[in-house]
Each structure stands twice: as C-alpha cells, then as structure tokens.
Phi, psi and omega in degrees: 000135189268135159284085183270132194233119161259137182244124191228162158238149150344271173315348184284141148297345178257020186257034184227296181319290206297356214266312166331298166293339173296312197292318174302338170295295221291292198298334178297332193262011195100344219250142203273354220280137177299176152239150201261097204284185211172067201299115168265158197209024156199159178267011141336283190313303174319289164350265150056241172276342190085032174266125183273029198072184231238124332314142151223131190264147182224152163228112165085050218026000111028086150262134171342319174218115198259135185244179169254016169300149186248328175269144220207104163200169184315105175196201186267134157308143153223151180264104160294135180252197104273023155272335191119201171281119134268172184258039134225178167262178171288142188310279171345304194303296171303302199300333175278336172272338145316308174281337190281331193293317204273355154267002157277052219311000000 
C-alpha cells in the first residue's frame, strides 16, 4: 500500500489544480489509496518537512520531484513544462514520477 501526500501552503493558487491532477494520476493507475493533504503552515514546518513549495506530491514519504535546495518556506512551486514554468507539472510528467516511485517498491 502506497502513502500518498500533497504538501501545500494555503495561499498558493496552484495547490488545488495540483491536488486534482494527483487525484486524476492515482485513479488513472488503479490505485485505491487516499491522498493525505498536509497543510504547511511555517517555515519551520517547511524546514522540516522538505517542502520545496506548494504543491509538492510525495509518495511513500518521497517527493517526487527531488529538488537540490537546502532552505526550505512557504511559498508556491514551479514546474518546468513545455509551456514554460508553471505552477503543476504536466499529467505525463506526474504520472511517470508516481510510477517510477511505487516500481522501486
């Protein structure tokens, strides 16, 4: 059984899209399993937790997309796209990073 996590800040706007698109991966692969939001809410907290801002999808305590930053606050995430940055990644991008995590078991 997999841990599925989105890690947010409040204020970001893109932590709602992303919460969408994690729940559309997860049912596109099958998977029963909830995902568990994981509100941050200092940079304490941030500190932490690793969050490399808001959304960060994590699997099997994981994130998904591993950054090399060593400081860690609140704020909004970007995604290299082929749009440019946005603030999710592309349905591909998540969905292949989700699978590389839960087929390394």
């Amino acid at each position: 059984m997999a841990i599925f996590e989105l890690l947010y800040f409040e204020d970001c706007p893109s932590w709602k899209k992303g919460l969408e698109l994690f729940q559309n991966v997860i049912a596109d692969l099958d998977r029963t399993e909830p995902i568990i939001l994981v509100k941050i809410t200092s940079n304490e907290e941030a500190q932490r937790r690793k969050f490399a801002g808001s959304p960060s999808f994590f699997v099997n305590g994981k994130d998904i997309f591993p950054t090399k930053q060593e400081n860690y606050f609140l704020g909004c995430r970007v995604y290299a796209t082929s749009s440019g940055f946005r603030g999710v990644p592309e349905y591909e991008a998540l969905l292949a990073a989700v699978r590389q995590v839960l087929d390394s078991g």
